[in-house]
Coordinates of C-alpha atoms in Angstrom, one line a residue:
M30 CA 174.7 95.3 174.4
V31 CA 176.1 92.3 172.4
L32 CA 173.7 89.9 170.6
N33 CA 173.9 86.2 171.2
Y34 CA 174.2 84.4 167.8
S35 CA 173.1 80.8 167.5
T36 CA 175.6 78.5 165.8
Q37 CA 173.2 77.4 163.1
S38 CA 172.3 80.9 162.0
F39 CA 176.0 81.9 161.9
I40 CA 177.0 79.0 159.7
S41 CA 174.0 79.6 157.4
L42 CA 175.1 83.1 156.8
L43 CA 178.7 82.0 156.0
I44 CA 177.5 79.4 153.5
H45 CA 175.0 81.9 152.0
F46 CA 177.6 84.6 151.4
Y47 CA 180.6 82.5 150.6
G48 CA 179.5 79.0 149.6
V49 CA 181.6 75.9 149.9
R50 CA 184.0 77.2 147.2
G51 CA 184.5 80.5 149.0
L52 CA 185.3 78.7 152.3
F53 CA 187.7 76.5 150.5
I54 CA 189.5 79.5 149.0
T55 CA 189.7 81.1 152.4
L56 CA 191.4 78.0 153.8
L57 CA 193.9 78.0 150.9
I58 CA 194.8 81.7 151.7
V59 CA 195.4 80.7 155.3
L60 CA 197.6 77.7 154.1
C61 CA 199.7 80.2 152.0
A62 CA 201.0 81.6 155.3
F63 CA 203.1 78.3 155.6
N64 CA 204.9 79.1 152.3
P65 CA 207.3 82.0 153.1
T66 CA 209.1 81.6 149.7
A67 CA 205.9 82.3 147.8
I68 CA 205.2 85.3 150.0
T69 CA 208.8 86.6 149.3
V70 CA 208.4 86.2 145.5
V71 CA 205.0 88.0 145.5
A72 CA 206.4 90.8 147.7
A73 CA 209.5 91.2 145.5
A74 CA 207.3 91.4 142.3
Q75 CA 205.1 94.0 143.9
S76 CA 208.1 96.0 145.0
N77 CA 209.5 96.0 141.4
Q78 CA 206.1 97.2 140.1
N79 CA 206.0 100.0 142.6
S80 CA 209.6 101.1 141.9
D81 CA 208.8 101.2 138.2
K82 CA 205.9 103.6 138.9
E83 CA 207.9 105.9 141.1
T84 CA 209.8 108.7 139.3
E85 CA 211.8 111.6 140.4
T86 CA 209.3 114.1 138.9
E87 CA 205.6 114.0 139.4
T88 CA 203.9 113.1 136.1
K89 CA 200.4 112.7 137.4
S90 CA 199.5 115.7 139.5
D91 CA 196.9 118.4 139.6
A92 CA 199.3 120.8 141.3
V93 CA 200.1 124.1 139.4
I94 CA 203.8 123.5 140.2
K95 CA 205.3 120.1 140.0
L96 CA 207.9 118.8 142.5
S97 CA 211.1 117.1 141.4
A98 CA 213.2 115.6 144.2
P99 CA 215.1 112.4 145.2
K100 CA 212.9 109.8 146.7
S101 CA 214.8 110.1 150.0
V102 CA 213.3 113.6 150.6
K103 CA 210.3 113.8 148.2
K104 CA 207.9 111.9 150.5
L105 CA 208.9 114.2 153.5
I106 CA 208.3 117.4 151.5
K107 CA 204.9 116.2 150.2
E108 CA 203.9 115.2 153.7
Y109 CA 204.4 118.7 155.2
I110 CA 204.1 121.1 152.3
S111 CA 201.1 121.6 150.0
F112 CA 201.3 122.6 146.4
P113 CA 198.3 124.7 145.0
E114 CA 196.0 123.0 142.5
E115 CA 194.4 126.3 141.3
P116 CA 196.3 128.7 139.0
F117 CA 197.9 131.7 140.7
V118 CA 196.1 135.1 140.4
N119 CA 199.2 136.8 139.0
D120 CA 203.0 136.4 138.9
T121 CA 203.4 138.2 142.2
A122 CA 201.3 135.5 144.0
R123 CA 203.4 132.8 142.4
A124 CA 206.7 134.5 143.4
V125 CA 205.4 134.8 147.0
F126 CA 204.5 131.1 147.0
V127 CA 207.9 130.0 145.6
R128 CA 209.9 132.1 148.0
K129 CA 207.9 130.9 151.0
T130 CA 208.0 127.3 149.9
K131 CA 211.8 127.4 149.4
E132 CA 212.2 128.7 152.9
E133 CA 209.9 126.0 154.3
I134 CA 211.7 123.2 152.4
R135 CA 215.1 124.4 153.6
E136 CA 213.9 124.4 157.2
L137 CA 212.3 121.0 156.7
L138 CA 215.4 119.4 155.2
A139 CA 217.6 120.9 158.0
T140 CA 215.7 118.8 160.5
E141 CA 216.9 115.7 158.6
G142 CA 220.5 116.9 158.3
Y143 CA 220.4 118.5 154.9
F144 CA 221.9 122.0 155.4
T145 CA 223.0 122.8 151.8
P146 CA 220.0 122.2 149.6
T147 CA 219.7 123.7 146.1
I148 CA 216.2 124.7 145.2
T149 CA 215.3 126.1 141.8
L150 CA 212.2 126.8 139.8
E151 CA 212.3 125.8 136.1
D152 CA 209.7 127.3 133.7
H153 CA 209.0 125.2 130.6
L154 CA 207.3 125.9 127.3
A155 CA 203.7 127.2 127.2
G156 CA 201.2 124.7 128.3
E157 CA 203.7 122.8 130.5
K158 CA 203.8 123.2 134.3
P159 CA 206.9 124.7 135.9
V160 CA 209.0 122.3 138.1
L161 CA 210.4 123.0 141.5
K162 CA 213.7 121.1 141.6
V163 CA 215.2 120.2 145.0
A164 CA 218.7 118.9 145.4
P165 CA 219.2 118.2 149.1
G166 CA 223.0 118.2 149.1
K167 CA 225.2 116.1 151.3
R168 CA 223.6 114.9 154.5
T169 CA 225.3 115.9 157.7
R170 CA 226.8 113.2 160.0
V171 CA 227.9 113.4 163.6
A172 CA 231.6 114.0 163.9
E173 CA 232.1 114.4 167.6
V174 CA 230.1 114.0 170.9
T175 CA 231.0 115.6 174.2
I176 CA 228.9 114.9 177.4
E177 CA 230.0 116.6 180.6
F178 CA 228.6 116.2 184.1
Q179 CA 228.3 118.6 187.0
G180 CA 226.8 118.3 190.5
D181 CA 227.2 115.4 193.0
L182 CA 227.6 112.8 190.2
A183 CA 230.8 114.6 189.0
T184 CA 232.7 113.7 192.2
D185 CA 235.6 111.4 191.6
T186 CA 234.5 108.0 192.9
A187 CA 234.5 104.6 191.1
E188 CA 230.8 104.3 191.3
H189 CA 230.1 107.7 189.9
Q190 CA 232.6 107.2 187.1
E191 CA 231.0 103.9 186.1
R192 CA 227.6 105.5 186.0
M193 CA 228.8 108.5 183.9
E194 CA 230.4 106.1 181.4
Q195 CA 227.2 104.0 181.3
L196 CA 225.2 107.2 180.5
R197 CA 227.7 108.1 177.7
A198 CA 227.6 104.6 176.3
N199 CA 223.8 104.7 176.0
W200 CA 223.9 107.9 174.0
P201 CA 222.2 107.0 170.6
L202 CA 223.5 109.8 168.3
I203 CA 227.1 108.5 168.0
P204 CA 229.8 109.6 165.5
R205 CA 229.1 108.7 161.8
K206 CA 225.4 108.6 162.3
F207 CA 223.2 111.0 160.3
F208 CA 222.2 114.1 162.3
R209 CA 218.5 114.5 162.7
S210 CA 216.8 117.2 164.9
A211 CA 214.3 114.8 166.3
V212 CA 216.9 112.2 167.3
W213 CA 219.0 115.0 168.8
E214 CA 216.1 116.1 171.0
E215 CA 215.2 112.5 171.9
A216 CA 218.8 111.7 172.9
K217 CA 218.9 114.7 175.3
A218 CA 215.6 113.8 176.8
S219 CA 216.7 110.1 177.2
L220 CA 220.0 111.2 178.8
L221 CA 218.2 113.4 181.3
S222 CA 215.5 110.7 182.1
N223 CA 218.1 108.0 182.6
L224 CA 220.0 110.2 185.1
A225 CA 216.9 111.4 186.9
E226 CA 215.4 107.9 187.3
S227 CA 217.6 107.1 190.3
E228 CA 219.0 109.4 193.0
Y229 CA 219.2 112.6 191.0
A230 CA 215.6 113.7 190.7
A231 CA 216.5 117.4 190.1
A232 CA 218.9 116.7 187.2
Q233 CA 218.8 119.2 184.4
I234 CA 220.6 120.1 181.2
V235 CA 222.7 123.2 181.6
T236 CA 224.0 123.5 178.0
S237 CA 223.3 121.7 174.7
E238 CA 225.0 122.7 171.5
A239 CA 225.0 121.3 167.9
E240 CA 227.8 123.0 165.9
I241 CA 227.0 122.4 162.2
D242 CA 229.7 122.7 159.5
P243 CA 227.6 122.9 156.3
A244 CA 230.7 122.7 154.0
A245 CA 232.0 119.6 155.6
A246 CA 228.6 118.2 156.4
T247 CA 229.6 117.4 160.0
A248 CA 228.0 118.1 163.4
K249 CA 229.8 118.5 166.7
L250 CA 227.5 117.8 169.7
K251 CA 228.0 119.0 173.3
V252 CA 225.8 118.4 176.3
V253 CA 226.4 119.6 179.8
I254 CA 224.1 118.1 182.5
D255 CA 223.9 119.0 186.2
S256 CA 222.9 116.0 188.4
G257 CA 222.1 118.1 191.4
P258 CA 222.2 116.5 194.9
V259 CA 221.1 112.9 195.8
F260 CA 217.4 112.8 196.8
Y261 CA 216.0 110.6 199.6
F262 CA 212.4 109.6 200.3
G263 CA 210.6 111.5 202.9
D264 CA 207.0 111.4 204.3
L265 CA 203.8 110.7 202.4
Q266 CA 201.5 113.6 201.7
I267 CA 198.2 111.9 201.2
S268 CA 195.1 113.8 200.0
G269 CA 191.6 112.6 198.8
L270 CA 190.8 110.0 201.5
Q271 CA 187.3 110.2 202.9
R272 CA 186.0 106.7 203.7
Y273 CA 189.3 104.9 204.1
D274 CA 192.1 105.0 206.6
Q275 CA 195.6 106.0 205.6
G276 CA 196.7 102.5 206.5
L277 CA 195.2 101.3 203.2
V278 CA 197.7 103.5 201.4
T279 CA 200.8 103.1 203.6
S280 CA 200.6 99.3 203.4
Y281 CA 201.5 99.4 199.8
V282 CA 204.6 101.7 200.1
P283 CA 207.5 99.7 198.5
F284 CA 210.2 101.9 200.1
Q285 CA 211.3 103.2 203.5
K286 CA 211.8 106.8 204.6
G287 CA 215.4 107.7 204.2
E288 CA 216.0 105.4 201.2
V289 CA 217.6 106.8 198.1
Y290 CA 215.0 108.0 195.6
R291 CA 214.1 105.7 192.7
R292 CA 211.5 106.5 190.0
D293 CA 210.6 102.9 189.5
Q294 CA 209.6 102.7 193.2
I295 CA 207.3 105.7 192.7
L296 CA 205.7 104.0 189.6
A297 CA 205.3 100.7 191.4
F298 CA 203.6 102.4 194.3
Q299 CA 201.2 104.2 192.0
A300 CA 200.4 101.0 190.0
A301 CA 199.7 99.1 193.3
L302 CA 197.2 101.7 194.3
Q303 CA 195.6 101.9 190.9
N304 CA 194.9 98.1 191.0
L305 CA 192.8 98.5 194.1
P306 CA 189.1 98.7 193.6
H307 CA 188.9 101.5 196.2
F308 CA 190.3 104.3 193.9
S309 CA 189.2 105.6 190.6
S310 CA 192.3 107.7 190.0
V311 CA 195.8 107.8 191.6
S312 CA 198.7 110.1 191.2
V313 CA 202.0 109.6 193.0
S314 CA 204.9 112.1 192.5
I315 CA 207.5 114.2 194.1
D316 CA 208.5 117.9 193.8
P317 CA 212.3 117.8 192.9
D318 CA 213.1 120.7 195.2
I319 CA 216.8 120.8 196.1
A320 CA 216.0 122.4 199.4
S321 CA 214.3 119.2 200.6
H322 CA 216.5 116.6 198.9
Q323 CA 217.4 114.9 202.1
A324 CA 213.7 114.0 202.8
T325 CA 211.6 114.9 199.8
P326 CA 207.9 114.5 200.4
I327 CA 205.9 112.0 198.2
N328 CA 202.6 113.5 197.0
V329 CA 199.8 111.0 196.8
I330 CA 196.6 112.4 195.3
L331 CA 193.6 110.0 195.3
T332 CA 190.0 109.9 194.1
E333 CA 187.9 107.3 195.8
A334 CA 185.8 105.0 193.7
R335 CA 182.2 104.0 194.5
A336 CA 182.3 101.3 197.1
Q337 CA 179.5 99.3 195.5
R338 CA 179.4 98.1 191.9
I339 CA 177.0 95.9 189.9
G340 CA 178.0 94.3 186.6
V341 CA 176.1 92.3 184.0
G342 CA 177.4 90.0 181.4
V343 CA 176.0 87.8 178.5
G344 CA 177.6 85.3 176.2
Y345 CA 177.4 82.1 174.3
S346 CA 179.6 79.1 173.8
T347 CA 179.0 75.6 172.4
N348 CA 180.5 74.3 175.6
T349 CA 177.8 75.4 178.1
G350 CA 175.3 77.2 175.9
A351 CA 173.9 80.7 176.4
R352 CA 175.1 82.6 179.5
G353 CA 173.9 85.4 181.6
E354 CA 175.5 86.7 184.8
L355 CA 175.1 89.3 187.5
N356 CA 177.9 90.3 189.8
Y357 CA 178.0 92.6 192.9
R358 CA 181.1 94.0 194.5
H359 CA 181.5 96.0 197.7
A360 CA 185.0 97.4 198.4
N361 CA 184.4 98.2 202.0
L362 CA 181.8 95.7 203.3
I363 CA 183.6 95.3 206.7
N364 CA 186.4 97.3 208.3
F365 CA 188.7 95.0 210.1
H366 CA 191.5 96.6 212.1
N367 CA 191.3 99.7 209.9
Q368 CA 191.6 97.6 206.8
P369 CA 188.6 97.3 204.4
L370 CA 187.5 93.8 203.4
N371 CA 186.3 93.3 199.8
F372 CA 183.2 91.4 199.0
I373 CA 182.6 89.8 195.6
S374 CA 179.6 87.8 194.6
L375 CA 178.5 86.2 191.3
L376 CA 175.3 84.6 190.0
R377 CA 175.9 82.9 186.6
Y378 CA 173.3 81.0 184.7
E379 CA 174.4 78.8 181.8
Q380 CA 172.3 76.2 180.0
K381 CA 174.4 73.4 181.2
R382 CA 175.8 74.9 184.4
Q383 CA 174.5 77.3 187.1
T384 CA 176.8 78.9 189.7
L385 CA 176.3 81.0 192.9
F386 CA 179.6 82.3 194.3
A387 CA 180.6 84.7 197.2
R388 CA 184.0 85.7 198.4
L389 CA 185.4 87.9 201.2
E390 CA 189.0 89.0 200.9
T391 CA 191.6 91.2 202.6
I392 CA 193.4 93.9 200.6
P393 CA 196.9 92.8 199.4
D394 CA 199.8 93.7 201.6
R395 CA 203.0 95.4 200.3
N396 CA 204.2 91.9 199.1
R397 CA 200.9 91.4 197.2
Y398 CA 199.6 88.7 199.6
L399 CA 196.0 88.5 200.6
F400 CA 193.6 86.1 202.4
S401 CA 190.3 85.0 201.1
L402 CA 187.2 83.1 202.3
S403 CA 184.8 81.9 199.6
A404 CA 181.8 79.7 199.1
K405 CA 180.3 78.3 196.0
V406 CA 177.2 76.3 195.0
E407 CA 177.1 74.8 191.5
R408 CA 174.7 72.6 189.5
T409 CA 175.7 71.0 186.2
D410 CA 174.1 68.8 183.6
I411 CA 176.8 67.8 181.1
E412 CA 177.0 64.5 179.0
D413 CA 174.2 62.9 181.0
L414 CA 176.0 63.5 184.3
K415 CA 174.1 65.7 186.8
T416 CA 176.0 67.2 189.8
F417 CA 175.2 69.4 192.7
S418 CA 178.1 70.6 194.7
Q419 CA 178.8 72.9 197.6
R420 CA 182.3 74.1 198.6
V421 CA 184.0 76.4 201.1
S422 CA 187.6 77.5 200.7
F423 CA 190.1 79.5 202.7
N424 CA 193.2 80.6 200.7
R425 CA 196.3 82.7 200.8
E426 CA 196.9 84.3 197.4
R427 CA 199.4 86.5 195.7
T428 CA 199.2 88.3 192.4
T429 CA 201.9 90.2 190.6
E430 CA 202.4 91.5 187.1
T431 CA 203.3 88.1 185.8
M432 CA 202.5 85.6 188.5
Q433 CA 199.5 84.3 190.5
S434 CA 199.7 81.8 193.3
Q435 CA 197.2 80.3 195.7
Y436 CA 197.3 77.7 198.4
G437 CA 194.8 76.8 201.0
L438 CA 192.1 74.4 202.3
T439 CA 188.9 73.5 200.5
W440 CA 186.0 71.4 201.7
Q441 CA 183.6 70.1 199.0
R442 CA 180.5 67.9 198.9
E443 CA 179.1 66.7 195.7
E444 CA 176.0 64.8 194.7
R445 CA 176.2 63.2 191.3
S446 CA 173.6 61.4 189.2
P447 CA 174.8 59.6 186.1
A448 CA 172.1 58.5 183.7
G449 CA 171.7 54.7 183.9
A450 CA 173.9 54.3 187.0
P451 CA 173.4 54.7 190.8
D452 CA 173.5 58.1 192.4
T453 CA 176.5 58.7 194.7
V454 CA 177.8 61.4 197.1
S455 CA 181.5 62.4 197.2
E456 CA 183.1 64.5 199.9
A457 CA 186.7 65.8 200.3
L458 CA 188.8 68.1 202.4
V459 CA 191.6 69.1 200.1
L460 CA 194.9 70.9 200.8
D461 CA 195.4 72.6 197.4
S462 CA 198.0 74.7 195.7
W463 CA 197.9 76.5 192.4
W464 CA 200.6 78.5 190.5
R465 CA 200.3 80.4 187.3
Y466 CA 202.9 82.4 185.3
R467 CA 201.9 84.7 182.5
N468 CA 204.2 86.6 180.2
V469 CA 202.3 87.6 177.0
D470 CA 202.2 90.8 175.0
N471 CA 198.4 91.1 175.1
P472 CA 196.2 89.3 177.6
L473 CA 193.2 89.2 175.2
F474 CA 194.9 88.9 171.8
A475 CA 198.3 87.3 172.5
R476 CA 200.9 87.1 169.7
R477 CA 204.0 86.5 171.7
G478 CA 204.7 84.9 175.1
H479 CA 203.6 82.0 177.2
I480 CA 201.4 80.9 180.1
S481 CA 202.3 78.1 182.5
E482 CA 200.0 76.6 185.1
I483 CA 200.6 74.0 187.8
R484 CA 198.1 72.7 190.4
F485 CA 198.8 70.1 193.1
G486 CA 196.6 68.9 196.0
G487 CA 195.0 66.0 197.8
G488 CA 192.9 64.7 200.6
T489 CA 192.8 61.7 203.0
Q490 CA 189.9 59.6 204.3
Y491 CA 191.2 60.3 207.8
V492 CA 190.2 63.9 207.5
L493 CA 186.7 64.5 206.0
S494 CA 187.4 62.8 202.7
K495 CA 185.9 59.6 201.4
R496 CA 189.1 58.4 199.7
D497 CA 192.8 59.1 199.8
F498 CA 194.0 60.9 196.6
V499 CA 196.6 63.2 195.2
R500 CA 195.9 65.3 192.2
M501 CA 198.5 66.7 189.8
Y502 CA 197.9 69.0 186.9
A503 CA 200.1 71.0 184.5
R504 CA 199.2 73.2 181.5
H505 CA 201.4 75.3 179.1
Q506 CA 200.4 77.6 176.3
H507 CA 202.9 79.3 173.9
W508 CA 202.5 81.9 171.2
W509 CA 205.1 82.7 168.4
P510 CA 204.6 85.6 166.0
I511 CA 205.1 84.6 162.4
G512 CA 205.8 87.6 160.1
E513 CA 203.8 90.8 160.7
R514 CA 200.4 89.2 161.1
D515 CA 200.5 85.5 161.7
V516 CA 200.6 83.6 165.0
L517 CA 201.6 80.0 165.8
Y518 CA 199.9 78.7 169.0
L519 CA 200.8 75.6 171.0
R520 CA 198.9 74.2 174.0
A521 CA 199.6 71.1 176.1
E522 CA 198.1 69.8 179.4
L523 CA 198.6 66.7 181.5
G524 CA 196.8 65.5 184.6
Y525 CA 196.9 62.6 186.9
T526 CA 195.0 61.7 190.1
I527 CA 196.7 59.1 192.3
A528 CA 194.0 57.0 194.0
S529 CA 192.9 53.4 194.3
S530 CA 189.6 54.3 192.6
R531 CA 187.8 57.3 191.1
L532 CA 184.7 56.6 193.3
G533 CA 184.2 59.0 196.2
I534 CA 186.4 61.8 194.6
P535 CA 184.5 65.0 193.5
Q536 CA 184.6 65.7 189.8
E537 CA 186.8 68.8 190.2
Y538 CA 189.7 66.5 191.2
L539 CA 189.1 64.1 188.2
F540 CA 189.4 64.8 184.5
R541 CA 187.2 65.0 181.4
A542 CA 188.1 66.5 178.1
G543 CA 186.5 67.8 174.9
G544 CA 185.2 71.1 173.5
I545 CA 186.7 74.6 173.2
N546 CA 190.2 75.0 174.8
S547 CA 190.4 71.2 174.9
V548 CA 189.8 68.7 172.1
R549 CA 187.6 70.2 169.4
G550 CA 185.6 67.8 167.3
H551 CA 184.0 66.5 170.5
N552 CA 181.2 67.8 172.7
F553 CA 182.1 69.6 175.9
L554 CA 183.6 67.1 178.4
S555 CA 182.5 64.1 176.3
L556 CA 185.9 62.4 176.7
G557 CA 186.1 60.5 180.0
V558 CA 184.9 57.3 181.6
T559 CA 181.6 55.8 180.7
E560 CA 179.4 55.1 183.7
G561 CA 175.9 53.9 182.7
D562 CA 174.9 56.3 179.9
A563 CA 177.0 59.2 181.3
I564 CA 180.5 60.4 180.9
V565 CA 182.3 60.9 184.2
G566 CA 185.7 62.1 185.2
G567 CA 188.7 59.7 185.2
R568 CA 192.1 59.7 186.8
T569 CA 194.3 60.5 183.7
L570 CA 194.3 63.4 181.2
G571 CA 196.4 64.4 178.3
T572 CA 195.5 66.9 175.5
G573 CA 197.3 69.2 173.1
T574 CA 196.7 71.8 170.4
L575 CA 198.7 73.1 167.5
E576 CA 197.1 76.1 165.8
Y577 CA 198.1 78.6 163.1
V578 CA 196.3 81.9 162.7
H579 CA 196.6 84.3 159.8
W580 CA 195.1 87.8 160.2
F581 CA 193.7 89.1 156.9
T582 CA 193.0 92.5 158.5
E583 CA 193.5 94.1 161.9
N584 CA 190.4 92.4 163.3
W585 CA 189.6 89.4 161.1
G586 CA 191.6 86.2 160.8
G587 CA 191.5 82.6 159.8
A588 CA 192.9 79.6 161.7
I589 CA 193.8 76.0 161.0
F590 CA 194.4 73.6 163.9
T591 CA 194.9 70.1 165.1
D592 CA 193.7 68.9 168.6
V593 CA 194.6 65.6 170.2
G594 CA 193.8 64.1 173.6
D595 CA 191.9 61.8 175.9
A596 CA 190.7 61.4 179.5
T597 CA 190.5 57.9 181.0
D598 CA 190.6 56.1 184.3
S599 CA 194.1 54.6 183.7
W600 CA 197.1 55.2 181.3
K601 CA 196.6 51.6 180.0
S602 CA 193.2 52.6 178.5
F603 CA 194.5 56.0 177.3
D604 CA 193.7 56.3 173.6
P605 CA 194.1 59.9 172.2
S606 CA 191.5 61.2 169.8
V607 CA 192.6 63.4 166.9
A608 CA 190.6 66.2 165.3
Y609 CA 191.5 69.0 162.9
G610 CA 189.8 71.8 161.2
S611 CA 189.7 75.5 160.4
G612 CA 188.0 78.6 161.8
I613 CA 187.4 82.3 161.9
R614 CA 188.8 84.8 164.4
W615 CA 187.3 88.2 165.2
R616 CA 188.7 90.8 167.5
S617 CA 185.3 92.3 168.4
P618 CA 184.8 95.4 170.6
A619 CA 183.3 93.1 173.2
G620 CA 186.1 90.6 173.2
P621 CA 187.5 87.7 171.1
L622 CA 185.2 85.6 169.0
A623 CA 186.2 82.1 167.7
L624 CA 184.1 80.0 165.3
D625 CA 185.6 76.7 164.4
L626 CA 184.6 73.7 162.3
A627 CA 186.4 70.5 163.5
R628 CA 186.5 67.0 162.0
R629 CA 187.1 63.9 164.1
H630 CA 189.7 61.7 162.5
D631 CA 188.2 58.4 163.6
T632 CA 184.6 59.0 162.6
G633 CA 184.7 61.9 160.2
A634 CA 182.0 63.7 162.2
L635 CA 181.9 67.5 162.0
H636 CA 181.5 69.7 165.0
V637 CA 181.0 73.4 165.2
H638 CA 182.5 75.4 168.1
L639 CA 181.6 79.0 168.9
S640 CA 182.5 81.3 171.7
I641 CA 181.6 85.0 172.3
A642 CA 181.2 87.0 175.5
A643 CA 180.6 90.6 176.6
A644 CA 180.7 92.3 179.9
F645 CA 179.0 95.6 180.8

């Protein structure tokens, strides 16, 4: 379980341990990341110091026998061969060790292309340790590479010739490169894998030879590979199903019987089944038996997951306060035409927002499309605006590795009570669409990539809406890696609701700003339109963030940032607010933590923003 830390206690601990001066120094360290010249100078100086300390012969060692070797091989030898620290019992024991060590060093150096090493033991005067000297000799380079093909691929057609040439072109161990055993083995494995990934599932290496000429320090390489026959997809052989119909599996097959075998299709099929909540483990494979190459069976081995699951989560953010949630999922609540329907429900209680949500959805088809019917009841109390809303949605959705899309119909009714202003009721039937593209290296801790999001929708007073409106929204986030540890982050969002007035439109289709993931230096959703004593949504939105994060360690980092933005009822009154500050980043086992101290440029007021969450 993860503890919920209050903002005040967290800041008190930081000041207690580091003080104002310590926090100032931390900020300076982060700022140093912007000066690559200084970093280069420091790195060069450190490199010079290290090179001065490194010598060919060990001068500080407890070993009975010292090692003398060029730096290019010394590290390798010390990594795999241990030298005794206790004196030998007698000369025979020492002779055995030296003979064995020489053999091991020769074998080790041969893997790196050194086939003519000279290894000698030099005894010194009494009181001095003997030295084992290693001269690796000339390193072997590849002189010639021959790759021959047999089987169906070797037939004389333009398509086959092109593929063979492509396989040869992808061979990594080309002439003039140093010969290394590990690279030699990897090259053969890669050649076989590239051939077997499409059509030739039974491909195998018939012969592989590395002819070494120690005197000339050259290597002649030869590989003969048999492609075997072309394989075609056959029937599915499914095992492990108990509660579900085979249609659940067959609806995700990305290929047709009789199509040419492709490994990526097998992997895509397996990934699609693994993403379903119905299975805890999935294995999809074929047996590359030449006898059945015209219709090779696809083996699908499944382990069904528990149909019902309960989850609990806790968290805290300065946006909505402490949070606790309970979710319940049923992967087979209703069986509709031999297809299970998933049920998802959520009860979330936050200090400023409470939500009850339920959703019934079909399983995705082979093109990743599904239909969903959902209902949500939500109560909020943010910036002296109290709302109570009910909504029902019917959507068609699609989720792939990089893209999510949704379009459908949503009915929403909202009661709002702004402090110091009359209560009102809004109602809308909205035709809504949403699209999101994500291409990042890590969904939780991104260093490279971008996320783009677009939403477009609207309603008319002629069909269950109190006002005609069209809402448009776009958001983009981008991450750039700087050096080995640092990250530059950019966020921009823009929104506009076309309507004669904001009145009668639910808050979801208007805009407010402020807080985490918006404009720090302001309270959550405190930028908007003043109505009485409350802040309500307006028809325009524009915000942006520029942030630089320097990671001191694998899990701890510091950030400096600038936020800008505003939400108003018209572009004429749009007046962006600017805030800037610094913060701490922690890659905790429970998830990312961000603690920021932001200063408003106009008033100088300081605001603390904290976010942490855990699910279990």
